[in-house]
mmCIF file of C-alpha atoms in Angstrom:
data_model
loop_
_atom_site.group_PDB
_atom_site.id
_atom_site.type_symbol
_atom_site.label_atom_id
_atom_site.label_comp_id
_atom_site.label_asym_id
_atom_site.label_seq_id
_atom_site.Cartn_x
_atom_site.Cartn_y
_atom_site.Cartn_z
ATOM 1 C CA UNK B 22 -22.890 7.091 -14.064
ATOM 2 C CA UNK B 23 -23.964 3.551 -14.965
ATOM 3 C CA UNK B 24 -23.664 0.497 -12.728
ATOM 4 C CA UNK B 25 -22.232 -2.229 -14.959
ATOM 5 C CA UNK B 26 -21.417 -4.896 -12.364
ATOM 6 C CA UNK B 27 -22.672 -5.525 -8.854
ATOM 7 C CA UNK B 28 -20.000 -7.495 -7.010
ATOM 8 C CA UNK B 29 -22.017 -7.532 -3.797
ATOM 9 C CA UNK B 30 -24.161 -5.113 -1.830
ATOM 10 C CA UNK B 31 -21.123 -3.003 -0.929
ATOM 11 C CA UNK B 32 -18.892 -3.163 -4.028
ATOM 12 C CA UNK B 33 -19.885 -2.168 -7.568
ATOM 13 C CA UNK B 34 -18.204 -1.385 -10.865
ATOM 14 C CA UNK B 35 -19.555 1.682 -12.641
ATOM 15 C CA UNK B 36 -18.917 3.464 -15.899
ATOM 16 C CA UNK B 37 -18.485 7.237 -15.804
ATOM 17 C CA UNK B 38 -19.768 9.676 -18.393
ATOM 18 C CA UNK B 39 -16.271 9.561 -19.929
ATOM 19 C CA UNK B 40 -16.480 5.795 -20.397
ATOM 20 C CA UNK B 41 -14.025 4.983 -17.623
ATOM 21 C CA UNK B 42 -14.736 2.021 -15.359
ATOM 22 C CA UNK B 43 -14.571 2.816 -11.664
ATOM 23 C CA UNK B 44 -14.737 0.615 -8.567
ATOM 24 C CA UNK B 45 -16.861 2.036 -5.755
ATOM 25 C CA UNK B 46 -16.943 0.819 -2.152
ATOM 26 C CA UNK B 47 -19.489 1.609 0.523
ATOM 27 C CA UNK B 48 -21.585 -0.311 3.021
ATOM 28 C CA UNK B 49 -24.858 -1.384 1.316
ATOM 29 C CA UNK B 50 -24.486 1.107 -1.543
ATOM 30 C CA UNK B 51 -26.051 -1.123 -4.205
ATOM 31 C CA UNK B 52 -29.765 -1.491 -3.622
ATOM 32 C CA UNK B 53 -30.796 -1.758 -7.264
ATOM 33 C CA UNK B 54 -28.473 -2.561 -10.151
ATOM 34 C CA UNK B 55 -30.840 -1.501 -12.880
ATOM 35 C CA UNK B 56 -30.360 2.238 -12.680
ATOM 36 C CA UNK B 57 -28.223 5.040 -11.377
ATOM 37 C CA UNK B 58 -30.781 5.526 -8.625
ATOM 38 C CA UNK B 59 -29.677 2.190 -7.219
ATOM 39 C CA UNK B 60 -26.384 3.659 -5.976
ATOM 40 C CA UNK B 61 -26.634 5.204 -2.521
ATOM 41 C CA UNK B 62 -24.184 8.099 -2.983
ATOM 42 C CA UNK B 63 -24.324 9.096 0.665
ATOM 43 C CA UNK B 64 -22.836 5.720 1.585
ATOM 44 C CA UNK B 65 -19.941 5.788 -0.884
ATOM 45 C CA UNK B 66 -16.687 5.449 1.029
ATOM 46 C CA UNK B 67 -14.014 5.051 -1.663
ATOM 47 C CA UNK B 68 -13.816 5.105 -5.448
ATOM 48 C CA UNK B 69 -10.831 4.302 -7.629
ATOM 49 C CA UNK B 70 -9.782 3.072 -11.060
ATOM 50 C CA UNK B 71 -7.381 0.220 -11.790
ATOM 51 C CA UNK B 72 -5.184 0.628 -14.858
ATOM 52 C CA UNK B 73 -5.649 -2.808 -16.423
ATOM 53 C CA UNK B 74 -8.578 -5.171 -16.932
ATOM 54 C CA UNK B 75 -6.509 -8.019 -15.495
ATOM 55 C CA UNK B 76 -5.992 -6.221 -12.200
ATOM 56 C CA UNK B 77 -9.660 -5.288 -12.076
ATOM 57 C CA UNK B 78 -10.779 -8.896 -12.639
ATOM 58 C CA UNK B 79 -8.380 -10.146 -9.949
ATOM 59 C CA UNK B 80 -9.574 -7.468 -7.518
ATOM 60 C CA UNK B 81 -13.237 -8.239 -8.192
ATOM 61 C CA UNK B 82 -12.568 -11.936 -7.543
ATOM 62 C CA UNK B 83 -10.674 -11.135 -4.333
ATOM 63 C CA UNK B 84 -13.339 -8.905 -2.757
ATOM 64 C CA UNK B 85 -15.858 -11.715 -3.118
ATOM 65 C CA UNK B 86 -13.677 -13.866 -0.839
ATOM 66 C CA UNK B 87 -12.672 -11.453 1.943
ATOM 67 C CA UNK B 88 -14.657 -9.439 4.514
ATOM 68 C CA UNK B 89 -15.819 -6.085 3.179
ATOM 69 C CA UNK B 90 -14.004 -4.328 6.033
ATOM 70 C CA UNK B 91 -10.652 -5.494 4.645
ATOM 71 C CA UNK B 92 -11.356 -4.015 1.204
ATOM 72 C CA UNK B 93 -12.725 -0.794 2.669
ATOM 73 C CA UNK B 94 -9.814 -0.314 5.067
ATOM 74 C CA UNK B 95 -7.262 -1.068 2.351
ATOM 75 C CA UNK B 96 -8.818 1.523 0.031
ATOM 76 C CA UNK B 97 -8.783 4.140 2.810
ATOM 77 C CA UNK B 98 -5.151 3.420 3.668
ATOM 78 C CA UNK B 99 -4.160 3.679 -0.014
ATOM 79 C CA UNK B 100 -6.018 6.987 -0.320
ATOM 80 C CA UNK B 101 -4.121 8.238 2.729
ATOM 81 C CA UNK B 102 -0.831 7.075 1.186
ATOM 82 C CA UNK B 103 -1.503 8.957 -2.056
ATOM 83 C CA UNK B 104 -2.386 12.078 -0.065
ATOM 84 C CA UNK B 105 1.044 11.798 1.600
ATOM 85 C CA UNK B 106 2.762 11.629 -1.777
ATOM 86 C CA UNK B 107 3.392 7.879 -1.715
ATOM 87 C CA UNK B 108 2.835 6.420 -5.190
ATOM 88 C CA UNK B 109 2.349 2.652 -5.066
ATOM 89 C CA UNK B 110 1.517 0.545 -8.110
ATOM 90 C CA UNK B 111 -2.148 -0.400 -8.562
ATOM 91 C CA UNK B 112 -1.398 -3.950 -7.420
ATOM 92 C CA UNK B 113 -1.391 -2.532 -3.885
ATOM 93 C CA UNK B 114 -5.202 -2.793 -3.891
ATOM 94 C CA UNK B 115 -4.929 -6.579 -4.108
ATOM 95 C CA UNK B 116 -1.939 -7.174 -1.852
ATOM 96 C CA UNK B 117 -3.049 -4.818 0.921
ATOM 97 C CA UNK B 118 -6.660 -6.071 0.929
ATOM 98 C CA UNK B 119 -5.523 -9.680 1.222
ATOM 99 C CA UNK B 120 -2.878 -8.803 3.812
ATOM 100 C CA UNK B 121 -5.384 -7.002 6.044
ATOM 101 C CA UNK B 122 -7.931 -9.809 5.747
ATOM 102 C CA UNK B 123 -5.339 -12.387 6.817
ATOM 103 C CA UNK B 124 -3.923 -10.220 9.635
ATOM 104 C CA UNK B 125 -7.357 -9.507 11.108
ATOM 105 C CA UNK B 126 -8.367 -13.181 10.916
ATOM 106 C CA UNK B 127 -5.111 -14.318 12.554
ATOM 107 C CA UNK B 128 -5.482 -11.767 15.351
ATOM 108 C CA UNK B 129 -9.103 -12.773 15.978
ATOM 109 C CA UNK B 130 -8.034 -16.394 16.339
ATOM 110 C CA UNK B 131 -5.033 -15.480 18.557
ATOM 111 C CA UNK B 132 -2.512 -16.844 16.079
ATOM 112 C CA UNK B 133 1.172 -15.786 16.350
ATOM 113 C CA UNK B 134 2.133 -12.352 15.063
ATOM 114 C CA UNK B 135 4.649 -11.971 12.209
ATOM 115 C CA UNK B 136 8.302 -11.772 13.367
ATOM 116 C CA UNK B 137 9.984 -8.407 13.772
ATOM 117 C CA UNK B 138 12.117 -7.131 10.921
ATOM 118 C CA UNK B 139 15.864 -7.251 11.322
ATOM 119 C CA UNK B 140 16.286 -3.648 10.214
ATOM 120 C CA UNK B 141 14.675 -0.384 11.278
ATOM 121 C CA UNK B 142 12.428 0.856 8.478
ATOM 122 C CA UNK B 143 11.694 4.097 10.337
ATOM 123 C CA UNK B 144 15.282 5.255 9.819
ATOM 124 C CA UNK B 145 15.015 4.964 6.036
ATOM 125 C CA UNK B 146 11.325 5.405 5.316
ATOM 126 C CA UNK B 147 9.724 7.563 8.023
ATOM 127 C CA UNK B 148 6.746 8.495 5.857
ATOM 128 C CA UNK B 149 5.853 4.902 4.976
ATOM 129 C CA UNK B 150 6.497 3.773 8.558
ATOM 130 C CA UNK B 151 4.140 6.464 9.825
ATOM 131 C CA UNK B 152 1.541 5.226 7.362
ATOM 132 C CA UNK B 153 1.864 1.696 8.770
ATOM 133 C CA UNK B 154 1.279 2.983 12.310
ATOM 134 C CA UNK B 155 -1.685 5.070 11.126
ATOM 135 C CA UNK B 156 -3.143 1.979 9.424
ATOM 136 C CA UNK B 157 -3.018 0.005 12.684
ATOM 137 C CA UNK B 158 -4.836 2.830 14.468
ATOM 138 C CA UNK B 159 -7.473 2.952 11.721
ATOM 139 C CA UNK B 160 -8.102 -0.795 11.909
ATOM 140 C CA UNK B 161 -8.424 -0.618 15.705
ATOM 141 C CA UNK B 162 -10.811 2.356 15.505
ATOM 142 C CA UNK B 163 -13.038 0.829 12.809
ATOM 143 C CA UNK B 164 -13.097 -2.811 13.873
ATOM 144 C CA UNK B 165 -11.931 -2.981 17.485
ATOM 145 C CA UNK B 166 -9.125 -5.330 16.392
ATOM 146 C CA UNK B 167 -5.690 -4.385 17.719
ATOM 147 C CA UNK B 168 -3.193 -5.711 15.206
ATOM 148 C CA UNK B 169 0.375 -6.405 16.397
ATOM 149 C CA UNK B 170 3.041 -3.789 15.740
ATOM 150 C CA UNK B 171 4.825 -6.233 13.449
ATOM 151 C CA UNK B 172 1.794 -6.172 11.140
ATOM 152 C CA UNK B 173 2.376 -2.429 10.767
ATOM 153 C CA UNK B 174 5.947 -3.191 9.698
ATOM 154 C CA UNK B 175 4.636 -5.678 7.136
ATOM 155 C CA UNK B 176 2.181 -3.086 5.811
ATOM 156 C CA UNK B 177 5.077 -0.647 5.437
ATOM 157 C CA UNK B 178 7.016 -3.252 3.454
ATOM 158 C CA UNK B 179 3.983 -3.845 1.236
ATOM 159 C CA UNK B 180 3.873 -0.156 0.302
ATOM 160 C CA UNK B 181 7.619 -0.043 -0.285
ATOM 161 C CA UNK B 182 7.428 -3.037 -2.613
ATOM 162 C CA UNK B 183 4.505 -1.460 -4.469
ATOM 163 C CA UNK B 184 6.481 1.779 -4.868
ATOM 164 C CA UNK B 185 9.361 -0.202 -6.382
ATOM 165 C CA UNK B 186 7.115 -2.210 -8.713
ATOM 166 C CA UNK B 187 6.809 0.359 -11.497
ATOM 167 C CA UNK B 188 10.591 0.788 -11.679
ATOM 168 C CA UNK B 189 13.310 -1.803 -12.130
ATOM 169 C CA UNK B 190 14.118 -1.418 -8.456
ATOM 170 C CA UNK B 191 14.512 -4.253 -5.972
ATOM 171 C CA UNK B 192 13.617 -3.436 -2.387
ATOM 172 C CA UNK B 193 16.657 -5.125 -0.862
ATOM 173 C CA UNK B 194 18.898 -3.007 -3.114
ATOM 174 C CA UNK B 195 17.068 0.137 -2.003
ATOM 175 C CA UNK B 196 17.568 -0.762 1.660
ATOM 176 C CA UNK B 197 21.238 -1.580 1.103
ATOM 177 C CA UNK B 198 22.009 1.655 -0.757
ATOM 178 C CA UNK B 199 20.169 3.777 1.818
ATOM 179 C CA UNK B 200 21.887 2.024 4.721
ATOM 180 C CA UNK B 201 25.331 2.528 3.165
ATOM 181 C CA UNK B 202 24.572 6.169 2.336
ATOM 182 C CA UNK B 203 23.613 6.915 5.928
ATOM 183 C CA UNK B 204 26.680 5.031 7.142
ATOM 184 C CA UNK B 205 28.905 7.258 4.981
ATOM 185 C CA UNK B 206 27.251 10.398 6.367
ATOM 186 C CA UNK B 207 27.791 9.188 9.931
ATOM 187 C CA UNK B 208 31.366 7.893 9.578
ATOM 188 C CA UNK B 209 32.856 10.366 7.100
ATOM 189 C CA UNK B 210 31.178 13.511 8.387
ATOM 190 C CA UNK B 211 30.557 12.538 12.002
ATOM 191 C CA UNK B 212 26.911 13.513 11.715
ATOM 192 C CA UNK B 213 23.977 11.475 13.036
ATOM 193 C CA UNK B 214 20.794 13.002 11.586
ATOM 194 C CA UNK B 215 17.557 13.326 13.516
ATOM 195 C CA UNK B 216 15.236 10.969 11.638
ATOM 196 C CA UNK B 217 12.234 13.059 12.703
ATOM 197 C CA UNK B 218 13.575 16.327 11.266
ATOM 198 C CA UNK B 219 12.446 17.986 8.026
ATOM 199 C CA UNK B 220 16.061 18.036 6.798
ATOM 200 C CA UNK B 221 16.341 14.264 7.185
ATOM 201 C CA UNK B 222 13.058 13.686 5.358
ATOM 202 C CA UNK B 223 14.308 15.905 2.531
ATOM 203 C CA UNK B 224 17.570 13.925 2.365
ATOM 204 C CA UNK B 225 15.729 10.590 2.236
ATOM 205 C CA UNK B 226 13.304 11.891 -0.400
ATOM 206 C CA UNK B 227 16.142 13.004 -2.703
ATOM 207 C CA UNK B 228 18.015 9.764 -2.119
ATOM 208 C CA UNK B 229 14.960 7.729 -3.110
ATOM 209 C CA UNK B 230 14.592 9.752 -6.306
ATOM 210 C CA UNK B 231 18.035 8.747 -7.578
ATOM 211 C CA UNK B 232 17.707 5.092 -6.582
ATOM 212 C CA UNK B 233 15.816 3.948 -9.717
ATOM 213 C CA UNK B 234 18.678 5.296 -11.853
ATOM 214 C CA UNK B 235 21.257 3.614 -9.638
ATOM 215 C CA UNK B 236 19.350 0.347 -9.762
ATOM 216 C CA UNK B 237 19.382 0.289 -13.574
ATOM 217 C CA UNK B 238 23.107 -0.394 -13.111
ATOM 218 C CA UNK B 239 23.024 -2.424 -9.885
ATOM 219 C CA UNK B 240 20.205 -4.835 -10.738
ATOM 220 C CA UNK B 241 21.678 -6.200 -14.016
ATOM 221 C CA UNK B 242 25.037 -6.701 -12.276
ATOM 222 C CA UNK B 243 23.323 -8.636 -9.480
ATOM 223 C CA UNK B 244 21.549 -10.857 -12.006
ATOM 224 C CA UNK B 245 24.796 -11.538 -13.882
ATOM 225 C CA UNK B 246 26.643 -12.554 -10.718
ATOM 226 C CA UNK B 247 23.729 -14.762 -9.651
ATOM 227 C CA UNK B 248 24.004 -16.925 -12.782
#
């Protein structure tokens, strides 16, 4: 493994033996950029690869402007999301890092919290909502900063938008279709599902899988009517 760029003492870009560039995060991992020995492996916290050079350049520029904790926490939260089966686009590394940096700074300076959402994300996206709550707990544990609950909702939205990014799917359409589907189940069949049950999670998972196909029809119609 070769260190090809030292962003700062805690963020480096390396090249693997397969020629792939990899971003590595860890507190004070880069003590010497001249050799492999300069990377303190025992301090490596996260490593990941971004799919395009443009994203990598934008990420490298961003991490020079935000506290290292924001980049480290974002990478850990994204790793947790992928372990849960959530598949956000690579742009999540930029948006989540910036979002956490801003939220932590606003909380430190006692600035107003974001407003509450008008709809209940937990009913439609329990897995992503749980991730948002977990992220708040992680930030509090690592930094001592207690972010408002509404920040967790915003983090959930960020992941949902990143999941939609690689498909021609608009988040408001997803929310509308899921809301109407649940309404049909409740009104036509007289059944109110337990949103914490495995059966409900299975239903939501299958519904989300067919949404990209549905949106290939819905989105063009929306654009036509908006003209």
